[in-house]
Each structure stands twice: as C-alpha cells, then as structure tokens.
XYZ file of C-alpha atoms in Angstrom:
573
model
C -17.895 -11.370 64.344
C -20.698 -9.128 63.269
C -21.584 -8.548 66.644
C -18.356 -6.940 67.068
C -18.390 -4.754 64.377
C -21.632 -3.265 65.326
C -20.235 -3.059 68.834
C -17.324 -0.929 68.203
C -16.855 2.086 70.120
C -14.107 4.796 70.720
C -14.178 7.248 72.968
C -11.607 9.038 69.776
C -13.983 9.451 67.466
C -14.677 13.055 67.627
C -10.919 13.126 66.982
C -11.156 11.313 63.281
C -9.894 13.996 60.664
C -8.334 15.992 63.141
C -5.028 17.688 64.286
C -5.336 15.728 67.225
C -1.636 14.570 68.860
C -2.414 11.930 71.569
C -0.744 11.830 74.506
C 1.566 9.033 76.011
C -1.286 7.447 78.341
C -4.203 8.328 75.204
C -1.406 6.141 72.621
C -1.722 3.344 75.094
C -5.399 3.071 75.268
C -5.644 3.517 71.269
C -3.563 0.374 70.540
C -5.650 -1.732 73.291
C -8.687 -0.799 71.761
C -7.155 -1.834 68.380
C -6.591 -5.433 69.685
C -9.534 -7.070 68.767
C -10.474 -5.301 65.380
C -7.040 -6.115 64.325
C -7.335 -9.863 65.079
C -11.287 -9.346 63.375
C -9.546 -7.718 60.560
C -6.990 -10.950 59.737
C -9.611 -13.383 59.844
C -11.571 -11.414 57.609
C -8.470 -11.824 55.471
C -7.875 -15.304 55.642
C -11.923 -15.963 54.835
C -10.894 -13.566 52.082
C -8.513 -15.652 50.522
C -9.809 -18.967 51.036
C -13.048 -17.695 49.332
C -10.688 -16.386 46.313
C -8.890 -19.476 46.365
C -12.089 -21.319 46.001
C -13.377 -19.230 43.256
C -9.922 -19.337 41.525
C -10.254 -23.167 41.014
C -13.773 -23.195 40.454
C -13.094 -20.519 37.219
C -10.628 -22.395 36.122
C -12.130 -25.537 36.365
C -15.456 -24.110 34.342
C -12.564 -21.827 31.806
C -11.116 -25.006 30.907
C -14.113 -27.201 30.253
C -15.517 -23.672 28.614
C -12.581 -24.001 26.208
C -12.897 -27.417 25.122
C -16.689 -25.866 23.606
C -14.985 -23.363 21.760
C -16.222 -23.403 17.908
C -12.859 -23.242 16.404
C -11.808 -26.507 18.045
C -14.167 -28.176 15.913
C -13.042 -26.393 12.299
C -11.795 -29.265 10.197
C -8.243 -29.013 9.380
C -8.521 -28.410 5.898
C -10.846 -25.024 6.421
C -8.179 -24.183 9.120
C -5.766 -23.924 5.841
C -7.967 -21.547 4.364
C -8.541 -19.484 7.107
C -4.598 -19.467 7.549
C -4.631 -18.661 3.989
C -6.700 -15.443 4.383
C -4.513 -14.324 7.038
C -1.196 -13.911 4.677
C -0.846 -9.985 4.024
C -2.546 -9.047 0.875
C -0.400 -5.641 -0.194
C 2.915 -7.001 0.009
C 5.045 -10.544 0.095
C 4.955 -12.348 3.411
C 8.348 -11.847 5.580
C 10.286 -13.173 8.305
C 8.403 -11.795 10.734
C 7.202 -13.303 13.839
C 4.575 -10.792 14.215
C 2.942 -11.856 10.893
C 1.490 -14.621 9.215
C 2.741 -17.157 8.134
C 5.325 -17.302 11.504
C 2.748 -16.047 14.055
C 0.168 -19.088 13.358
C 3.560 -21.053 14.100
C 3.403 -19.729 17.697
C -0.320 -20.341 18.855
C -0.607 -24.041 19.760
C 0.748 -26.600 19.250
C -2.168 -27.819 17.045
C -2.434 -24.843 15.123
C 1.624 -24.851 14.658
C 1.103 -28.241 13.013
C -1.504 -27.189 10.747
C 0.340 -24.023 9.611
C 3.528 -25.864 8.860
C 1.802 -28.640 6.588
C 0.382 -25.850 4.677
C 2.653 -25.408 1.421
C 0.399 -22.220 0.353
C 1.695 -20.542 3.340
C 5.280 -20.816 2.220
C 5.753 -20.640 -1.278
C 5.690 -16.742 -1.314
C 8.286 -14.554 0.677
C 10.010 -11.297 0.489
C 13.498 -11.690 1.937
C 16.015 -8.664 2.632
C 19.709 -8.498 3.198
C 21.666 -6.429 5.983
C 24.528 -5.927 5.949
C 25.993 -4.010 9.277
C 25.474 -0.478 9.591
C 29.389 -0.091 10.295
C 32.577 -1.931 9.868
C 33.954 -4.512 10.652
C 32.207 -7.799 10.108
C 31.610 -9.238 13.323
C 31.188 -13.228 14.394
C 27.909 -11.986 15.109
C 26.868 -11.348 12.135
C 28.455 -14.546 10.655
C 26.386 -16.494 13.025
C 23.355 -14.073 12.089
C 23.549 -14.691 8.163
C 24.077 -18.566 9.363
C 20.757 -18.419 11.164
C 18.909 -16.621 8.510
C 19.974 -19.304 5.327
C 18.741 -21.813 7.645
C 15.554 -19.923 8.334
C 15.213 -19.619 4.742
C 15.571 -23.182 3.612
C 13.378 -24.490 6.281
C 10.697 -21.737 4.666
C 11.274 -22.993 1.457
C 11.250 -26.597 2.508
C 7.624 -26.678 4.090
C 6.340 -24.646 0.565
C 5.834 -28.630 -0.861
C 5.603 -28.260 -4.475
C 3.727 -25.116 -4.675
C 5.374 -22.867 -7.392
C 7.399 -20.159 -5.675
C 6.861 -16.161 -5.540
C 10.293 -14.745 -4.410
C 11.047 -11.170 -4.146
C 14.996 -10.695 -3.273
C 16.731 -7.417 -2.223
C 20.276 -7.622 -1.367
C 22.590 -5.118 -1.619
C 26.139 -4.542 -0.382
C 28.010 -1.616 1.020
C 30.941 0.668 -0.808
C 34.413 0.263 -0.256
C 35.492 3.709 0.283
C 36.303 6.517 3.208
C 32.976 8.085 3.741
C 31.475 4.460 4.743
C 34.744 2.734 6.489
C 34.235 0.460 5.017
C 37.628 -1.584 3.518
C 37.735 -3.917 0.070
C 38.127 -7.007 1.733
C 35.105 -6.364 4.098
C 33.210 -5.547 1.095
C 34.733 -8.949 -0.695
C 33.521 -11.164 2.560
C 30.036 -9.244 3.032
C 29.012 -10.021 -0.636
C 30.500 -13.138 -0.496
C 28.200 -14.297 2.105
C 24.923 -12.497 0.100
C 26.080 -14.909 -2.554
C 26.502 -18.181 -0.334
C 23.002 -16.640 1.187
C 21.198 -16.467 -2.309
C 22.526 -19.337 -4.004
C 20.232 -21.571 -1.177
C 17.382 -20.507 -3.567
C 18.820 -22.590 -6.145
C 17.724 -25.553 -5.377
C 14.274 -24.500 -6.137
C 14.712 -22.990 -9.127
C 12.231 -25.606 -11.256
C 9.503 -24.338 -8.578
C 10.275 -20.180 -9.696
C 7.095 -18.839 -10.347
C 7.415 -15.358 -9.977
C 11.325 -13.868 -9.385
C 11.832 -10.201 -8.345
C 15.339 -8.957 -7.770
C 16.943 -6.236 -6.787
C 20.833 -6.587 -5.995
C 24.342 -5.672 -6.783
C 25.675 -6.476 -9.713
C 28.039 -9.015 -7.597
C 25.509 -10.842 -6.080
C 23.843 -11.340 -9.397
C 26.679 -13.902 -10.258
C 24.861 -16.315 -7.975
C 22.330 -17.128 -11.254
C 25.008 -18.165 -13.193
C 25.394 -20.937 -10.357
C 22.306 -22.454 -12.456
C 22.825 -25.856 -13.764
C 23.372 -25.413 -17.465
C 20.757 -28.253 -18.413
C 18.136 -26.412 -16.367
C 15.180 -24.816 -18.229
C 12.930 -22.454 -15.895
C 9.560 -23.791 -17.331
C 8.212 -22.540 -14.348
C 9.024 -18.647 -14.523
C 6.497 -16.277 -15.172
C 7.419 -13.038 -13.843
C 11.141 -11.581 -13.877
C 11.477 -8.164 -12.661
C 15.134 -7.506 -12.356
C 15.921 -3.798 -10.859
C 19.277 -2.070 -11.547
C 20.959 -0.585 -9.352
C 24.533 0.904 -10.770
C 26.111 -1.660 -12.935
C 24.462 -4.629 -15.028
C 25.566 -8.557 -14.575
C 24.576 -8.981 -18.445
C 25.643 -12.800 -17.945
C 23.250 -13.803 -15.019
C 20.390 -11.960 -16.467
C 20.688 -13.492 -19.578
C 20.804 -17.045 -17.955
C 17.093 -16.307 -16.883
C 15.623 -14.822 -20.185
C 17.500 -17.382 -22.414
C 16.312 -19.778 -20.366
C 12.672 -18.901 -19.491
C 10.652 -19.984 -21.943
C 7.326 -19.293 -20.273
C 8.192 -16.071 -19.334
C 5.334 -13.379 -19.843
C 5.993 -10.748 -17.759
C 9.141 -8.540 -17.416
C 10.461 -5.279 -15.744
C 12.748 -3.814 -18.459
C 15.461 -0.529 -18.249
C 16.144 0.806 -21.716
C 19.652 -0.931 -21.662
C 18.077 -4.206 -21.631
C 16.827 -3.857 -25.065
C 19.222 -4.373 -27.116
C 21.301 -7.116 -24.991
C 19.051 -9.502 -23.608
C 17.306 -12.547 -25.109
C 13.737 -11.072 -24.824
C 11.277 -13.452 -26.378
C 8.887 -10.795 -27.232
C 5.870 -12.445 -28.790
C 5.051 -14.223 -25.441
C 4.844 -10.888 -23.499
C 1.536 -9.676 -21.677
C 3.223 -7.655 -18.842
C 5.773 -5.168 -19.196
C 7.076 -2.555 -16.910
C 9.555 -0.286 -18.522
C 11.286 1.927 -15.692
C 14.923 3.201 -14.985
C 17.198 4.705 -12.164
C 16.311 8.665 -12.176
C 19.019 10.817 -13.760
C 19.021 8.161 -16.931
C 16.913 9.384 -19.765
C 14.057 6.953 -20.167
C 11.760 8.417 -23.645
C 8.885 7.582 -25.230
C 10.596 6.157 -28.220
C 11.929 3.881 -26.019
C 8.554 2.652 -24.622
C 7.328 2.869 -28.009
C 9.906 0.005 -29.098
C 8.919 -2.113 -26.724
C 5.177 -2.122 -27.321
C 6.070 -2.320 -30.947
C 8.048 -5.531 -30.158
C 5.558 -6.699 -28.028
C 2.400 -5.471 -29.772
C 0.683 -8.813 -30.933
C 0.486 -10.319 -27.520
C 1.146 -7.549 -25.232
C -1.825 -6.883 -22.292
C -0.448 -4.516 -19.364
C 1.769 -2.052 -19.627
C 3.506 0.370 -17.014
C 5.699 2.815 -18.623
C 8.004 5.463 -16.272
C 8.937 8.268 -18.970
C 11.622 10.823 -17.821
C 12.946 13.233 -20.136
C 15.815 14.985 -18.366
C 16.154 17.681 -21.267
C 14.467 19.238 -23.699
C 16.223 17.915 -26.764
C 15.632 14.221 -25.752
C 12.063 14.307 -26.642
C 11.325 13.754 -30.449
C 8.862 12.565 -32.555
C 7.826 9.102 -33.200
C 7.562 6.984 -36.380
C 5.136 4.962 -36.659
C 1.876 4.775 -34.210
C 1.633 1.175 -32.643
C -1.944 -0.601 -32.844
C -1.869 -2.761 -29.472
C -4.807 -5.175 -30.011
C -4.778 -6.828 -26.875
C -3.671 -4.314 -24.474
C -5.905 -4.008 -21.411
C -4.204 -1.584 -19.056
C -1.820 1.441 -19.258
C 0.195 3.100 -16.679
C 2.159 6.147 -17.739
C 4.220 7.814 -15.168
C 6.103 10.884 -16.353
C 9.064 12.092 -13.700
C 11.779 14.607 -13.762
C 14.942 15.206 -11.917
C 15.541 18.625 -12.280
C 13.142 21.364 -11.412
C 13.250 23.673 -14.163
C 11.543 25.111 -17.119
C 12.791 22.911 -19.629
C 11.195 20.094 -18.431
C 7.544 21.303 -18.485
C 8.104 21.536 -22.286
C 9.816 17.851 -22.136
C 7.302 16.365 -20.344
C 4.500 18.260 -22.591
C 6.005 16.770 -25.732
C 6.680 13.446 -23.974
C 2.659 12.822 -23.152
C 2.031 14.067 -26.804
C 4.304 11.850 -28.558
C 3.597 8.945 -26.694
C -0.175 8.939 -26.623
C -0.507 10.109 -30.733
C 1.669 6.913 -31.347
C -0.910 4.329 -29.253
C -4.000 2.847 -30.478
C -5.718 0.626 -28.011
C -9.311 -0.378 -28.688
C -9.735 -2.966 -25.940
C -8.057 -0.774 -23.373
C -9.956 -1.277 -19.640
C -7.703 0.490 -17.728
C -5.806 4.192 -18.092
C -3.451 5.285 -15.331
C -1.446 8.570 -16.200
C 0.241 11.029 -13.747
C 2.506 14.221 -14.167
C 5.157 15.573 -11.853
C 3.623 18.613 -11.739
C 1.208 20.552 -10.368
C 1.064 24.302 -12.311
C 1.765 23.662 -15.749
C 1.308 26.284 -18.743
C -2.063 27.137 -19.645
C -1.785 24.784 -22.949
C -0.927 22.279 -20.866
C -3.695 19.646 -21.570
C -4.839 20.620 -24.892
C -0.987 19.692 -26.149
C -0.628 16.231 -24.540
C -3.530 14.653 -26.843
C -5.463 12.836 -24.518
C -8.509 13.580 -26.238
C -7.680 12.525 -29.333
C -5.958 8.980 -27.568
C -9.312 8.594 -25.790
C -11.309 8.821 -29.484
C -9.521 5.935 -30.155
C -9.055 4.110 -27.368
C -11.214 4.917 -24.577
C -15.132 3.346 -25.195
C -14.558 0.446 -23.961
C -12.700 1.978 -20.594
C -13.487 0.878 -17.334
C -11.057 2.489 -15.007
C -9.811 5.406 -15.325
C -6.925 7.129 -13.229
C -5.829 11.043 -13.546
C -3.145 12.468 -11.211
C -2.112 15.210 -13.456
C -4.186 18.871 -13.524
C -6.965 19.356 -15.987
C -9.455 22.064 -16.387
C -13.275 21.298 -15.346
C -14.294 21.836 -19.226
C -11.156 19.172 -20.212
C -12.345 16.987 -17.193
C -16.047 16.841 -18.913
C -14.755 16.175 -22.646
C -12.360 13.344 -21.229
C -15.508 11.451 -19.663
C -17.771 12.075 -22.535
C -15.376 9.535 -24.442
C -15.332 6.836 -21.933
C -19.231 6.181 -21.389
C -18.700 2.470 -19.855
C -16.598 4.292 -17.039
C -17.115 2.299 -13.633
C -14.122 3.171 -11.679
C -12.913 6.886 -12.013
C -9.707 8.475 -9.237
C -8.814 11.934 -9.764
C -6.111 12.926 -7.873
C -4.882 16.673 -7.355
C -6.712 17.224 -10.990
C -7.171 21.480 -10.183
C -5.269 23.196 -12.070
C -7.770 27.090 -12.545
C -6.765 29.085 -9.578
C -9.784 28.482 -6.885
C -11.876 26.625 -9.710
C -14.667 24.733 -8.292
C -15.702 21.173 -9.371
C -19.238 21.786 -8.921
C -20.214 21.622 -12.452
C -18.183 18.683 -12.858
C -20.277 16.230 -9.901
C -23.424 17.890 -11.385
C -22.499 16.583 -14.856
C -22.013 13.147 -13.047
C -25.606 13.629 -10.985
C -28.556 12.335 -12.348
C -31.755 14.616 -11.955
C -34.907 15.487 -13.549
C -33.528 18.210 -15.825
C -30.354 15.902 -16.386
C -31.071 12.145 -17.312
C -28.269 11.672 -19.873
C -25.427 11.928 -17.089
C -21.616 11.488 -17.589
C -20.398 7.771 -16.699
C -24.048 6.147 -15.940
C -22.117 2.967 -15.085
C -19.742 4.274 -12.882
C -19.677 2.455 -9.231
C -16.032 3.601 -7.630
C -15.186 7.871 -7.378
C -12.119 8.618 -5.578
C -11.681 12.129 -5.345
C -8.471 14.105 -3.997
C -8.894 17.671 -4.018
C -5.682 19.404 -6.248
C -4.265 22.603 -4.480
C -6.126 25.056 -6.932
C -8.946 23.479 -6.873
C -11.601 25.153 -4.309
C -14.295 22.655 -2.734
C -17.817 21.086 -3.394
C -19.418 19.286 -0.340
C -22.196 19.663 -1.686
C -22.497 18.926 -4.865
C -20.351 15.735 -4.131
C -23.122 14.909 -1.173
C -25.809 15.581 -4.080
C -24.247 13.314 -6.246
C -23.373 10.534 -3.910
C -27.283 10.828 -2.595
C -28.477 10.415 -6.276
C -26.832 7.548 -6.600
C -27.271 5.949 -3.437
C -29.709 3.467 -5.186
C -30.993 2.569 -8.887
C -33.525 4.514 -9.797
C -36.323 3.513 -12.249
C -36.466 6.885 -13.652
C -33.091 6.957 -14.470
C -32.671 3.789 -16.417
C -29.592 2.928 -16.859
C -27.553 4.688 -14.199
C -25.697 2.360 -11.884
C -25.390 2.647 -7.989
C -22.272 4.023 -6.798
C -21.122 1.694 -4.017
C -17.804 2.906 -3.152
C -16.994 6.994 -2.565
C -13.662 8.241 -1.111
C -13.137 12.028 -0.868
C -9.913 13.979 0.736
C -10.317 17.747 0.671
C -8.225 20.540 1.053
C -10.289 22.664 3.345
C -12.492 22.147 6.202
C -16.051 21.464 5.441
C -18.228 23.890 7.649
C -21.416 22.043 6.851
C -22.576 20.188 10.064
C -24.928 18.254 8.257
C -21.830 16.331 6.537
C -21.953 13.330 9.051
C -25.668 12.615 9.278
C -25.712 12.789 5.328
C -22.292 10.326 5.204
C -24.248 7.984 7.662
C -27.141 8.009 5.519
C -25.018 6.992 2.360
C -23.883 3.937 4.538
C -27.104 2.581 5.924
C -27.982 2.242 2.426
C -25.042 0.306 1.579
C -22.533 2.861 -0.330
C -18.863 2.281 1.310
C -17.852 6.164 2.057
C -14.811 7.777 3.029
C -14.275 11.548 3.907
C -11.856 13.083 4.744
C -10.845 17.014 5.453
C -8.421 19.008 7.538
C -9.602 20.407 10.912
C -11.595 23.236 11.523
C -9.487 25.367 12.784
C -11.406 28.217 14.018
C -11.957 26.624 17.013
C -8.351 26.763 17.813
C -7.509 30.500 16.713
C -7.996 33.731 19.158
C -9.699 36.863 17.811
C -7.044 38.368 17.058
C -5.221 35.155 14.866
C -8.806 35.149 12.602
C -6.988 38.123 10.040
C -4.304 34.826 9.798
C -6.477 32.358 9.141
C -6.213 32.196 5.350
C -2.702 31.977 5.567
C -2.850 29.473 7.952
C -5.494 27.557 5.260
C -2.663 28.202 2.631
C -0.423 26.035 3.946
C 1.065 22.445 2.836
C -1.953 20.412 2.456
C -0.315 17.513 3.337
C 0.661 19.030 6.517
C -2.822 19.687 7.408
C -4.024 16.306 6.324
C -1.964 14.522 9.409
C -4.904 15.699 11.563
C -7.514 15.567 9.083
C -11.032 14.735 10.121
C -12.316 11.628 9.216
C -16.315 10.994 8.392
C-alpha cells in the first residue's frame, strides 16, 4: 500500500489550483485514475477505525482500573462527612437547590449519595422560600408544585436526625386587589396552602434552634398550631420580620414559651406587647420597616432592659423628622457588651434629616458606656454632611469611654483626616480597622493618615501597632494615596525588631476611586504576597488609553463620574 502511494502519478497535476474545466474524455480518465486511491483510501479507513476501536477499549480498560486507585475511594466515611460538611455555603442558609450542597453530593454516586443522606449536619439548616404565582389564577400546577415541595421539605427535615434545627422561613402572599388580579378567594386558597406548607415544620419544633421568619401576618397563625404543653427549650435565636400587620398571638406563643431564648430581632412595637425575658438577652437586633420612626430612645430602652446580660447589639436608627429626635435620660452602662452596630437611615432626602440624624448619633452614643466593647460598626446615609458634622455626633468622647479595649473597628460615615487620627489614638489595641467612603474635605488626601499608621525611623510610636486587617474604600472626596498605602503595607510586611511591638499586617484590601498611574503597583502587590500578606487592589481603568486627542479636555469629567459605575470594570491587582 505504500508502494502505491509513492507511485502515484497524474498527468493533471499542473492543473491542481487551477481554473482548469476538463473535458468529457479528460473527466473519464480522472475518475479511472481515482480507482485505486479511492479503494487505498477506505482501507486506510477501516485500519483507522479498528486501531481506534482498539485503543478505545484498551483506555477504558486502563480508565477504569485507573479509577479504582483514585485517593478519595479510600477516605473513610466518617472524613467524607466532614469534607461534605465544608462544602455547605458559608454566607447564607443552604437551599433547595440541586446545584448546591447539600442536594448536589446527593447526585454523584451512588456511594457518595448514601453518605450525604446519613449525614444529619447536612440537613438541619435550610433557608426555604414561598412562591406564589406571578399571576392569577391558581393553577393544578401549582397545587401539585406546593405538594412536591412539603414533601421535599419533610424528607429534608427527616434525614437532619436529631441535630438542632436552623430554619430561616420567608413566605409571603399576594394582595387581593385590581392592580395585581388577583381575587379574595385566590388570596384565601394561596395562604391557605403557605399555612398547610409551614405547619410541616411543626413537628420539629423541640429540635428549633435558630427560627428566622419573615411572613404575612396570616401565615403567622400557623405557630399558634403549637401544642399548648410544648416548651421550645431548644430556641435560641428568633428573628421575626414585619412586614405590614403584626400576628401579636403567634409571636407571643414563641417568646412566652422560649425560655432559652437569647437572641432576638425586635421592631419598636414589640416592646411593649411581647413577653420579652430580658435578663437572658446577649443578641439583639432592633430594626423596623422604613417610613416608621425607629429613635434612639427606643434603642436606648432596650439596652437598658437588657443591660446586665446584653453582648451584641445591632441597632437601625431612622429619624424621619426633625422633632422625633430628643434627648435621653439616663446613659446606660452595658458591662458585657462586646459589639455594636449602629446603622442610621432616612427616607426622605432633605435637610431636616441631616440635623436628625446629627442629633440621633449624639444622643445615642453620650447615653452608652461600654468598657469591654471589641467591636464598633457605625454608618451614615450620607455622604456631604455640614462641616460640624463629626465634632457633634460625640464619637470621641464615646470612644474615651469605651474604645481601649477595641479590636475592630468599622466607619462608613465621612470624617476628616485630623478626626480620623484622634478616633485611632483612643483605640490602641486596634487589629481590624474598614473605612468605607470616610472623605468627606473636598480632594483631601489620606496620606498623612497611612503615614500615621507606618512605622519608620522618625516614627516608632505608630497609630494601631496591633493592627493586622485594613480595608480601605476610597469616599468620593477623598483624592488618592498609592503610595503611601504601598509604604505602609511594605512596612508592615513583616515584624520588625526595631519596631517592637508593631504587628504584621496580613490582610490589605483597597478599592480606589481613580486609576493608579504607577506601573510599579503590581510588582510591589506581588511582593506583599510572596511574603505572605493577603492583598487586594482594586481601581477603575485607565482610561487614557481609550480616549482620542481631542476627548483628553473631557477626561476629568469623564473621572467625575459615578464611582460605582466605573468600578464594574475596575482593575484588579
């Protein structure tokens, strides 16, 4: 067969990539000469496939004995739980979703599926969510749907063993009225079958761990289903979220009944008409729908009711006008508290509420002592207050009390470089520090701010000298230091004898508002992670590469623009 192929000859081949039209007598003597290189050509073919055949099996057969090495055959059944474990999402309650653990172990192997479904610490946490159609009417599809789903839910909860039981519940209901379609009696059957859907959690109420709700008022009649001899030893957590009107009956089966319960989301309205067993609180999160006043007296009851045990504490303040804010009578010592979250909103984007809000922080923080706090979280809505701004919300004097023994502290609020420094200089055991959009001087630069935090020769006695964690996100006044945040990372790359004292900074996260024209940036970031620091950096494009001569006079304009908008093709170090 070689032999032929070398022997091939055609008296055509000057015609090859040609024009060239044969005639009737040339298109006879082109297919004879094709005769024998076509039959040449199939048994190539057929060697072709018989060797592909051959080496088919002969993978397959090596693949499959190849498999049976495989490492993770060999993992004992009980480290196969953990690993399982590890795979549940960590931000957020497992769901029924096929394309996450704990359901997508299910669908591996059989093996594996049999492992997964023995494990009770896969199961005894889940998020679960009601639909309801998107239009009228209520079709036998959906019927068979919620069907399907109660029995996907009680099979969940069946394989969670005894395990205690972290259940986070959202189920609301549509409005009977014109603008949705939809009619009372569709309304009546759709909640009705929420109801028949919840009330299959029942059954493991002596197992509820951790409860989070947030449903109709309606569907909250399903806890009043409880058996009335039923105490939920078990409950730690209840974080009921209202949405319109309250079902003061079922929540007050829970608290009445909870006595282990330390740890509670509260609305002001709950105050006064719920059971609360306040001495065994160490969690609170006081929050309300916006449009509701929610003031700092009214977080300042609850810590006083709650101050001799009381630990964490998230507090969402809103002051919708002016007038709501007023003084409060007396301060609260909180012995035990740990962490504080204060998040001050607004509805209404007006004057008023910058003076609100103003009094709202002042109030609130000159009525809180809190010498073991560890943790400070505080944010404002807004970005360009008055000039007074931070010198009337009396964080400085809060931090004289409360902040030397503070770990980790969060600002999202804007604070002048000069306020920035006094706030650390009261928190000297300061290991994790985020400042988000902190600018508030018109192009102010932070550079004397990372050089207070940057250990040198002429500086020893540096701001935070335990600090290991800076997040920083550049505010929209604020203008930007590469390189005095580069300095300071780079000084604290490692612990320096010189510098006793000083911790290493092993995490550094940095968003900016402009591009960084530096090309040395990456090099330097790489440098920072060979030696161990975890970095991220982040900045918008540079954009001169994208604009003509003639768009350059544009170019700070184009800069000006919504940082966040400029951020969704940011460059990332």
């Amino acid at each position: 067969m070689r032999e032929g192929l070398a022997q091939m000859e055609s008296p055509f081949t000057s015609k090859f990539g040609t024009n060239f039209a044969p005639s009737p007598k040339e298109i006879l003597d082109i297919q004879k000469i094709l005769l024998e290189p076509a039959k040449e050509l199939h048994a190539l073919d057929e060697q072709i496939a018989q060797l592909q055949a051959r080496r088919d099996k002969l993978k397959s057969f090596i693949d499959n004995h190849r498999a049976l090495l495989s490492p993770i055959r060999r993992v004992p059944s009980d480290i196969l739980r953990e690993i399982f474990v590890q795979c549940l999402p960590k931000d957020h309650l497992p769901t029924h979703n096929i394309h996450q653990a704990p359901l997508l172990l299910t669908g591996i192997c059989r093996s594996w599926r049999e492992v997964a479904i023995t494990t009770p610490r896969l199961w005894n946490r889940i998020h679960i969510v009601f639909r309801y159609p998107c239009s009228p009417p209520v079709t036998d599809f959906f019927r068979s749907l919620m069907k399907a789903n109660t029995e996907g839910l009680d099979l969940w909860l069946e394989r969670s063993g005894t395990m205690p039981l972290t259940l986070s519940l959202n189920a609301h209901t549509p409005f009977a009225s014109n603008e949705t379609r939809w009619t009372v009696i569709e309304v009546d059957e759709i909640e009705a079958l929420c109801i028949d859907f919840a009330q299959h959690l029942l059954p493991y109420a002596p197992r509820w761990a951790r409860l989070s709700m947030s449903a109709s008022a309606r569907v909250m009649d399903f806890l009043k289903a409880l058996p009335e001899e039923l105490e939920l030893t078990s409950l730690k957590e209840f974080k009921p979220q209202r949405r319109g009107s309250v079902n003061w009956a079922a929540l007050d089966v829970v608290f009445r009944r909870s006595p282990s319960l330390h740890s509670v989301q509260l609305d002001k309205a709950y105050l006064d008409k719920l059971p609360i067993r306040w001495g065994n609180l160490t969690e609170v999160v006081l929050s309300g729908p916006l449009g509701d006043d929610l003031l700092p007296h009214h977080a300042m009851r609850v810590l006083s009711l709650s101050c001799s045990s009381i630990r964490r504490c998230t507090l969402y303040i809103q002051s919708v006008h002016e007038t709501s804010v007023s003084s409060i009578e007396p301060p609260v010592v909180l012995p035990f508290l740990h962490a504080l979250k204060v998040h001050f909103r607004y509805n209404r984007f007006h004057r008023v509420e910058f003076e609100a809000i103003t009094l709202g922080f002042q109030h609130l923080l000159d009525a809180i002592t809190a010498p073991m706090l560890k943790s400070l979280y505080i944010t404002s809505p807004y970005s360009h207050p008055p000039d007074n701004f931070f010198e009337r919300i009396s964080l400085l004097s809060f931090l004289d009390r409360s902040g030397r023994a503070l770990s980790s502290l969060t600002l999202d609020l804007p604070v002048k470089v000069a306020d920035l420094i006094a706030v650390l200089q009261l928190a000297p055991s300061l290991a994790e520090l985020n400042l988000r959009n902190v600018g508030m001087e018109a192009n102010a630069s932070y550079s004397e701010f990372f050089e207070a935090l940057t250990p040198t020769s002429t500086n020893p006695d540096i701001l935070c000298p335990r600090l290991e964690s800076l997040t920083y996100t550049e505010g929209d006044t604020a203008s930007s230091s590469p390189a005095s945040l580069i300095a300071l990372a780079e000084a604290r790359s490692c612990v320096e004898p010189r510098y006793p004292g000083v911790q290493k900074l092993k995490w550094m996260s940095v968003a900016l508002r402009e591009f960084v024209v530096d090309p040395e940036i990456p090099a330097k970031l790489r440098g920072l992670r060979e030696q161990g620091m975890m970095v991220q950096w982040r900045s918008p494009p540079d954009l001169r590469n994208r604009l003509s001569e003639s768009d350059w006079r544009d170019l700070d304009t184009c800069e000006s623009r919504s940082f966040n908008t400029l951020f969704f093709n940011a460059h990332f170090y």
